[in-house]
Short mmCIF file of C-alpha atoms and ligand atoms in Angstrom, two decimals:
data_model
loop_
_atom_site.label_atom_id
_atom_site.label_comp_id
_atom_site.label_asym_id
_atom_site.label_seq_id
_atom_site.Cartn_x
_atom_site.Cartn_y
_atom_site.Cartn_z
CA UNK A 1 -123.52 222.10 131.13
CA UNK A 2 -123.10 219.37 133.70
CA UNK A 3 -120.30 220.44 136.13
CA UNK A 4 -118.38 217.18 135.67
CA UNK A 5 -118.30 217.76 131.91
CA UNK A 6 -117.23 221.36 132.52
CA UNK A 7 -114.44 220.16 134.82
CA UNK A 8 -113.22 217.62 132.26
CA UNK A 9 -113.30 220.31 129.58
CA UNK A 10 -111.20 222.64 131.75
CA UNK A 11 -108.71 219.88 132.47
CA UNK A 12 -108.52 218.95 128.79
CA UNK A 13 -107.82 222.56 127.86
CA UNK A 14 -105.08 222.72 130.49
CA UNK A 15 -103.27 219.54 129.38
CA UNK A 16 -103.64 219.73 125.61
CA UNK A 17 -101.28 221.46 123.24
CA UNK A 18 -103.26 224.64 122.40
CA UNK A 19 -103.07 223.76 118.70
CA UNK A 20 -104.74 220.41 119.32
CA UNK A 21 -107.21 221.89 121.77
CA UNK A 22 -108.29 224.34 119.09
CA UNK A 23 -108.57 221.55 116.51
CA UNK A 24 -110.98 219.70 118.83
CA UNK A 25 -112.90 222.71 120.14
CA UNK A 26 -113.12 224.81 117.03
CA UNK A 27 -115.72 225.23 114.35
CA UNK A 28 -116.08 226.73 110.92
CA UNK A 29 -116.18 230.45 110.11
CA UNK A 30 -117.36 232.72 112.92
CA UNK A 31 -118.35 229.65 114.97
CA UNK A 32 -121.98 230.78 115.03
CA UNK A 33 -123.29 227.24 114.53
CA UNK A 34 -120.84 225.84 117.06
CA UNK A 35 -122.37 228.11 119.72
CA UNK A 36 -125.94 227.67 118.50
CA UNK A 37 -125.83 223.87 118.82
CA UNK A 38 -125.58 224.27 122.59
CA UNK A 39 -127.61 227.48 122.91
CA UNK A 40 -130.63 225.97 121.13
CA UNK A 41 -131.08 223.37 123.86
CA UNK A 42 -131.19 226.14 126.47
CA UNK A 43 -134.12 227.69 124.60
CA UNK A 44 -136.19 224.53 125.06
CA UNK A 45 -138.11 223.39 128.12
CA UNK A 46 -140.04 220.25 129.05
CA UNK A 47 -143.55 219.96 130.47
CA UNK A 48 -143.25 216.85 132.63
CA UNK A 49 -146.12 214.38 132.80
CA UNK A 50 -147.16 213.14 136.23
CA UNK A 51 -148.81 210.10 137.79
CA UNK A 52 -148.02 207.79 134.92
CA UNK A 53 -146.71 205.03 137.15
CA UNK A 54 -144.11 204.04 134.53
CA UNK A 55 -140.90 202.28 135.35
CA UNK A 56 -137.97 203.97 133.69
CA UNK A 57 -136.26 201.73 131.13
CA UNK A 58 -132.54 201.19 131.43
CA UNK A 59 -131.75 201.87 127.77
CA UNK A 60 -129.08 204.55 127.35
CA UNK A 61 -129.78 206.22 124.01
CA UNK A 62 -126.27 207.53 123.34
CA UNK A 63 -123.74 206.89 120.60
CA UNK A 64 -120.18 208.12 120.57
CA UNK A 65 -119.98 210.27 117.46
CA UNK A 66 -117.00 209.77 115.16
CA UNK A 67 -114.16 212.18 115.89
CA UNK A 68 -110.74 212.08 114.27
CA UNK A 69 -107.27 211.62 115.75
CA UNK A 70 -107.80 210.50 119.36
CA UNK A 71 -104.05 210.09 119.90
CA UNK A 72 -103.83 213.88 119.80
CA UNK A 73 -105.93 213.79 122.98
CA UNK A 74 -104.31 210.84 124.78
CA UNK A 75 -101.51 208.36 123.99
CA UNK A 76 -103.96 205.42 124.15
CA UNK A 77 -106.11 207.15 121.55
CA UNK A 78 -109.11 205.24 120.22
CA UNK A 79 -108.20 202.16 122.31
CA UNK A 80 -109.12 204.09 125.45
CA UNK A 81 -112.33 205.36 123.90
CA UNK A 82 -113.29 201.86 122.76
CA UNK A 83 -112.67 200.37 126.22
CA UNK A 84 -114.82 203.05 127.82
CA UNK A 85 -117.66 202.71 125.32
CA UNK A 86 -119.43 199.79 127.06
CA UNK A 87 -123.19 200.30 127.03
CA UNK A 88 -123.10 202.57 123.99
CA UNK A 89 -122.30 202.26 120.30
CA UNK A 90 -118.91 203.58 119.26
CA UNK A 91 -118.92 205.16 115.82
CA UNK A 92 -115.23 205.01 114.98
CA UNK A 93 -113.87 207.69 112.66
CA UNK A 94 -112.24 206.62 109.43
CA UNK A 95 -109.59 209.14 110.53
CA UNK A 96 -108.68 207.19 113.66
CA UNK A 97 -105.08 207.03 114.82
CA UNK A 98 -105.54 203.33 115.71
CA UNK A 99 -106.47 200.83 112.96
CA UNK A 100 -110.15 199.87 112.98
CA UNK A 101 -109.36 196.21 113.70
CA UNK A 102 -107.62 197.20 116.94
CA UNK A 103 -110.46 199.55 117.89
CA UNK A 104 -112.99 196.73 117.52
CA UNK A 105 -110.75 194.32 119.43
CA UNK A 106 -110.55 196.76 122.36
CA UNK A 107 -114.30 197.43 122.44
CA UNK A 108 -116.79 195.43 124.47
CA UNK A 109 -119.83 196.67 122.55
CA UNK A 110 -120.74 197.36 118.93
CA UNK A 111 -118.44 199.46 116.76
CA UNK A 112 -119.71 201.18 113.63
CA UNK A 113 -117.33 202.54 110.98
CA UNK A 114 -117.63 206.15 109.81
CA UNK A 115 -116.66 206.58 106.19
CA UNK A 116 -115.83 209.49 103.94
CA UNK A 117 -116.45 208.27 100.39
CA UNK A 118 -113.12 208.68 98.61
CA UNK A 119 -112.65 209.99 95.05
CA UNK A 120 -111.04 206.65 94.11
CA UNK A 121 -113.75 203.93 94.37
CA UNK A 122 -111.11 201.28 95.02
CA UNK A 123 -109.94 203.13 98.11
CA UNK A 124 -113.54 203.37 99.34
CA UNK A 125 -114.03 199.66 98.71
CA UNK A 126 -110.82 198.77 100.54
CA UNK A 127 -111.97 200.80 103.55
CA UNK A 128 -115.34 199.04 103.58
CA UNK A 129 -113.58 195.68 103.51
CA UNK A 130 -111.31 196.73 106.39
CA UNK A 131 -114.37 197.70 108.43
CA UNK A 132 -116.13 194.42 107.61
CA UNK A 133 -113.08 192.28 108.41
CA UNK A 134 -112.59 194.16 111.67
CA UNK A 135 -116.12 193.22 112.74
CA UNK A 136 -117.88 196.57 112.50
CA UNK A 137 -121.65 196.13 112.49
CA UNK A 138 -122.71 199.22 110.49
CA UNK A 139 -121.31 201.86 108.16
CA UNK A 140 -121.96 205.56 108.75
CA UNK A 141 -121.32 207.61 105.64
CA UNK A 142 -120.70 211.27 106.35
CA UNK A 143 -122.49 213.32 103.72
CA UNK A 144 -122.00 216.89 104.93
CA UNK A 145 -118.42 217.29 103.76
CA UNK A 146 -118.14 217.73 99.97
CA UNK A 147 -115.22 220.01 100.88
CA UNK A 148 -113.38 220.63 104.16
CA UNK A 149 -114.82 223.31 106.42
CA UNK A 150 -112.49 226.29 106.88
CA UNK A 151 -111.52 226.27 110.52
CA UNK A 152 -109.97 229.62 111.34
CA UNK A 153 -108.26 228.36 114.49
CA UNK A 154 -106.44 225.64 112.51
CA UNK A 155 -105.52 228.10 109.76
CA UNK A 156 -104.13 230.57 112.32
CA UNK A 157 -101.99 227.80 113.86
CA UNK A 158 -100.94 226.36 110.52
CA UNK A 159 -102.34 223.01 111.71
CA UNK A 160 -102.82 220.84 108.65
CA UNK A 161 -101.19 217.52 109.41
CA UNK A 162 -100.56 215.07 112.21
CA UNK A 163 -97.35 215.22 114.22
CA UNK A 164 -94.60 212.70 113.40
CA UNK A 165 -95.46 209.22 114.62
CA UNK A 166 -99.21 209.58 114.28
CA UNK A 167 -101.19 208.61 111.20
CA UNK A 168 -104.70 208.01 109.96
CA UNK A 169 -104.05 204.28 110.30
CA UNK A 170 -107.05 203.08 108.29
CA UNK A 171 -105.57 204.79 105.24
CA UNK A 172 -102.29 202.91 105.51
CA UNK A 173 -101.11 201.57 102.11
CA UNK A 174 -104.26 202.69 100.32
CA UNK A 175 -102.81 205.51 98.25
CA UNK A 176 -99.47 203.87 97.74
CA UNK A 177 -98.12 206.33 100.31
CA UNK A 178 -98.06 204.41 103.57
CA UNK A 179 -99.28 206.11 106.69
CA UNK A 180 -99.75 209.60 105.35
CA UNK A 181 -102.80 211.57 106.33
CA UNK A 182 -104.51 211.15 103.00
CA UNK A 183 -108.17 211.49 103.68
CA UNK A 184 -109.97 213.29 100.91
CA UNK A 185 -113.41 214.80 100.79
CA UNK A 186 -115.51 214.31 97.69
CA UNK A 187 -118.79 215.62 96.31
CA UNK A 188 -120.46 212.28 95.80
CA UNK A 189 -124.14 211.55 95.15
CA UNK A 190 -127.04 209.21 95.92
CA UNK A 191 -125.69 206.89 93.23
CA UNK A 192 -122.62 206.38 95.38
CA UNK A 193 -124.90 205.51 98.29
CA UNK A 194 -126.57 202.87 96.05
CA UNK A 195 -123.14 201.60 95.03
CA UNK A 196 -122.04 201.35 98.64
CA UNK A 197 -125.20 199.47 99.53
CA UNK A 198 -124.55 196.95 96.78
CA UNK A 199 -120.94 196.62 97.95
CA UNK A 200 -121.73 195.53 101.49
CA UNK A 201 -124.42 193.86 103.52
CA UNK A 202 -123.68 196.10 106.50
CA UNK A 203 -126.51 198.48 107.45
CA UNK A 204 -125.70 201.90 106.00
CA UNK A 205 -126.43 205.13 107.84
CA UNK A 206 -126.00 208.65 106.53
CA UNK A 207 -124.63 211.34 108.84
CA UNK A 208 -125.06 215.03 108.22
CA UNK A 209 -128.62 215.35 106.92
CA UNK A 210 -130.48 218.56 107.81
CA UNK A 211 -133.05 219.09 105.04
CA UNK A 212 -136.26 217.02 105.27
CA UNK A 213 -136.16 216.40 101.50
CA UNK A 214 -132.77 214.72 101.90
CA UNK A 215 -134.17 212.59 104.70
CA UNK A 216 -136.91 211.39 102.33
CA UNK A 217 -134.29 210.59 99.67
CA UNK A 218 -132.17 208.76 102.22
CA UNK A 219 -135.09 206.51 103.12
CA UNK A 220 -135.84 205.95 99.41
CA UNK A 221 -132.20 204.89 98.92
CA UNK A 222 -132.54 202.27 101.62
CA UNK A 223 -130.50 203.70 104.46
CA UNK A 224 -130.75 202.01 107.84
CA UNK A 225 -130.81 205.30 109.73
CA UNK A 226 -130.11 209.02 109.61
CA UNK A 227 -127.90 211.21 111.79
CA UNK A 228 -129.19 214.79 111.89
CA UNK A 229 -125.99 216.75 112.26
CA UNK A 230 -124.20 219.90 111.19
CA UNK A 231 -120.88 218.22 112.01
CA UNK A 232 -120.65 219.99 115.35
CA UNK A 233 -120.54 223.39 113.61
CA UNK A 234 -117.45 222.45 111.59
CA UNK A 235 -118.77 222.49 108.02
CA UNK A 236 -121.23 225.27 107.03
CA UNK A 237 -121.55 228.19 109.41
CA UNK A 238 -125.06 228.98 108.21
CA UNK A 239 -127.10 226.01 109.34
CA UNK A 240 -129.60 226.00 112.17
CA UNK A 241 -128.68 224.31 115.42
CA UNK A 242 -128.83 220.55 114.93
CA UNK A 243 -131.72 220.19 117.38
CA UNK A 244 -133.69 222.79 115.43
CA UNK A 245 -133.39 220.71 112.26
CA UNK A 246 -134.46 217.54 114.08
CA UNK A 247 -138.29 217.83 114.04
CA UNK A 248 -138.42 218.43 110.28
CA UNK A 249 -136.36 215.33 109.59
CA UNK A 250 -138.32 213.25 112.08
CA UNK A 251 -141.58 214.25 110.38
CA UNK A 252 -140.22 213.52 106.90
CA UNK A 253 -138.96 210.10 107.96
CA UNK A 254 -142.24 209.28 109.72
CA UNK A 255 -140.83 206.38 111.73
CA UNK A 256 -139.46 204.44 108.74
CA UNK A 257 -135.87 204.50 110.02
CA UNK A 258 -134.29 205.67 113.28
CA UNK A 259 -133.09 209.27 113.50
CA UNK A 260 -130.10 210.19 115.68
CA UNK A 261 -129.43 213.80 116.74
CA UNK A 262 -125.82 214.92 117.02
CA UNK A 263 -124.44 218.34 118.01
CA UNK A 264 -124.38 220.31 121.24
CA UNK A 265 -125.59 217.56 123.59
CA UNK A 266 -124.04 218.42 126.96
CA UNK A 267 -126.42 217.06 129.59
CA UNK A 268 -129.01 214.43 130.39
CA UNK A 269 -131.63 217.12 129.86
CA UNK A 270 -130.37 217.69 126.30
CA UNK A 271 -130.69 213.96 125.64
CA UNK A 272 -134.26 214.04 126.95
CA UNK A 273 -135.17 217.05 124.78
CA UNK A 274 -133.81 215.37 121.65
CA UNK A 275 -135.74 212.19 122.40
CA UNK A 276 -138.91 214.16 123.05
CA UNK A 277 -138.48 215.75 119.61
CA UNK A 278 -138.35 212.31 118.03
CA UNK A 279 -134.71 211.22 118.07
CA UNK A 280 -134.06 207.55 118.78
CA UNK A 281 -130.71 208.43 120.31
CA UNK A 282 -128.10 211.20 120.42
CA UNK A 283 -124.46 211.32 119.39
CA UNK A 284 -121.78 212.92 121.57
CA UNK A 285 -118.64 214.42 120.02
CA UNK A 286 -116.48 216.86 121.96
CA UNK A 287 -117.37 215.83 125.55
CA UNK A 288 -115.83 212.41 124.81
CA UNK A 289 -112.66 214.13 123.60
CA UNK A 290 -112.51 216.22 126.79
CA UNK A 291 -112.86 213.10 128.92
CA UNK A 292 -110.21 211.33 126.88
CA UNK A 293 -107.73 214.20 127.09
CA UNK A 294 -108.36 214.74 130.79
CA UNK A 295 -108.11 211.13 131.96
CA UNK A 296 -107.99 208.59 129.12
CA UNK A 297 -110.37 205.64 129.39
CA UNK A 298 -111.55 206.67 132.87
CA UNK A 299 -112.35 210.17 131.62
CA UNK A 300 -114.49 208.91 128.76
CA UNK A 301 -116.23 206.52 131.15
CA UNK A 302 -116.96 209.44 133.46
CA UNK A 303 -118.54 211.43 130.65
CA UNK A 304 -120.83 208.53 129.78
CA UNK A 305 -121.66 207.74 133.42
CA UNK A 306 -122.60 211.33 134.16
CA UNK A 307 -124.80 211.60 131.11
CA UNK A 308 -126.48 208.26 131.84
CA UNK A 309 -127.18 209.20 135.44
CA UNK A 310 -128.53 212.62 134.53
CA UNK A 311 -130.67 211.30 131.69
CA UNK A 312 -132.25 208.59 133.85
CA UNK A 313 -133.02 211.17 136.53
CA UNK A 314 -134.70 213.52 134.04
CA UNK A 315 -136.62 210.64 132.49
CA UNK A 316 -137.95 209.56 135.89
CA UNK A 317 -138.94 213.15 136.61
CA UNK A 318 -140.89 213.24 133.34
CA UNK A 319 -142.90 210.09 133.96
CA UNK A 320 -140.74 207.70 131.98
CA UNK A 321 -141.79 208.71 128.50
CA UNK A 322 -140.87 211.66 126.29
CA UNK A 323 -143.10 213.04 123.54
CA UNK A 324 -143.09 216.15 121.42
CA UNK A 325 -146.12 217.74 123.11
CA UNK A 326 -143.93 218.01 126.22
CA UNK A 327 -141.45 220.39 124.55
CA UNK A 328 -142.00 224.11 125.06
CA UNK A 329 -140.07 226.98 123.51
CA UNK A 330 -138.94 229.20 126.39
CA UNK A 331 -140.36 232.70 126.33
CA UNK A 332 -143.28 231.67 124.14
CA UNK A 333 -145.16 229.09 126.22
CA UNK A 334 -145.83 227.24 122.95
CA UNK A 335 -145.77 223.49 123.33
CA UNK A 336 -145.71 220.66 120.82
CA UNK A 337 -142.83 222.40 119.10
CA UNK A 338 -143.56 222.66 115.36
CA UNK A 339 -146.56 220.42 115.31
C1 LIG B 1 -112.34 217.13 116.58
C2 LIG B 1 -113.49 216.59 115.79
C3 LIG B 1 -113.26 215.65 114.81
C4 LIG B 1 -114.32 215.14 114.08
N1 LIG B 1 -114.07 214.17 113.16
C5 LIG B 1 -115.11 213.64 112.49
C6 LIG B 1 -114.89 212.58 111.58
O1 LIG B 1 -113.78 212.09 111.41
N2 LIG B 1 -115.96 212.10 110.89
C7 LIG B 1 -117.22 212.61 111.08
O2 LIG B 1 -118.17 212.15 110.43
N3 LIG B 1 -117.46 213.60 111.96
C8 LIG B 1 -116.44 214.11 112.66
N4 LIG B 1 -116.68 215.09 113.57
C9 LIG B 1 -118.06 215.50 113.86
C10 LIG B 1 -118.67 214.65 114.98
O3 LIG B 1 -118.94 213.36 114.53
C11 LIG B 1 -120.00 215.22 115.48
O4 LIG B 1 -120.85 215.45 114.38
C12 LIG B 1 -119.88 216.50 116.28
O5 LIG B 1 -118.69 216.55 117.04
C13 LIG B 1 -121.08 216.60 117.21
O6 LIG B 1 -121.09 217.77 117.90
P1 LIG B 1 -120.60 217.92 119.44
O7 LIG B 1 -119.11 217.93 119.37
O8 LIG B 1 -121.20 219.23 119.80
O9 LIG B 1 -121.16 216.77 120.25
C14 LIG B 1 -115.63 215.61 114.32
C15 LIG B 1 -115.86 216.56 115.33
C16 LIG B 1 -114.81 217.05 116.07
C17 LIG B 1 -115.09 218.04 117.15
C1 LIG B 2 -109.59 214.33 107.80
C2 LIG B 2 -110.33 214.19 109.07
C3 LIG B 2 -111.61 214.95 109.10
C4 LIG B 2 -112.06 215.10 110.50
C5 LIG B 2 -113.36 215.84 110.63
O1 LIG B 2 -114.37 215.45 110.13
C6 LIG B 2 -113.40 217.03 111.43
O2 LIG B 2 -112.34 217.46 111.89
O3 LIG B 2 -114.47 217.57 111.63
#
């Protein structure tokens, strides 16, 4: 891991209430997938190309992945994250502790709204309208959470609700119970994706696809893009590392929509590996929370600056372009990972 990210993580751990630290850091079950998301990148290497004479582009292929409850990390909460997000896309969690309209107002770049489809279609519709009115430019529907993952750290602490004074603000007044943390998971289907698409003209992404067959279905149902993700190891503790599921999805999608990789990205090198394997961009979850907890807006900005700087350096070292034939599995010498 980049030493600046490690330092921000250490500082976050030192300043956070241990219950909240564990909520952010933890995963599901034995936390096998949580560890694998990072470990899998360390098993991959890059064969750089030389003498290509390419100028490195200044695009920074990073999104801020949706994470809940930023006011548990810092009193400014999602406002600080939004202010720091310049140059990236902020995917704002439906479970934000600042209302989406205020998040968008604080941001200088695009904000997308992450949505959990709610059992009551009217609640889902009201959330979509809130995101539209706020000025969000895409919807990201999280599809890997038909039920909540069982997080042993949270269970051990008895952490199951927000402290007094904090609320999932986007849910305010939607269940007739103002301000309560009332987000529900639901086992919805592709029909709900069709319904959502007919409900809004916003581009609709799905987040949490791992199986190539689901990627094919997602394209058939008209999604604008796919986030390959195992929810940062917080849902099913049996999946492969996110980056290991990436090539299969990329092949199934065959360039028809962009594919974003999320989970375990901790360095510019990880970004480069994901792009070489066919991702259009990566999403960053926990490192943003560590920056936020450690130093608010400035901390989040530092996380993004460090990743941007490292990524551009790696890209220059690789001749400005990243392709799958450049990826090698360490210990095997095999390149062109899985085709
Ligand atoms: C504390 C925390 C809260 C999260 N909340 C949400 C959420 O509200 N909606 C969602 O789709 N994903 C949520 N996620 C998953 C992230 O969007 C993302 O998939 C994951 O954090 C990526 O892995 P990384 O943390 O290794 O970068 C959350 C993750 C964490 C760590
Ligand atoms: C009710 C908020 C769900 C947050 C979430 O997705 C997570 O903690 O992983």
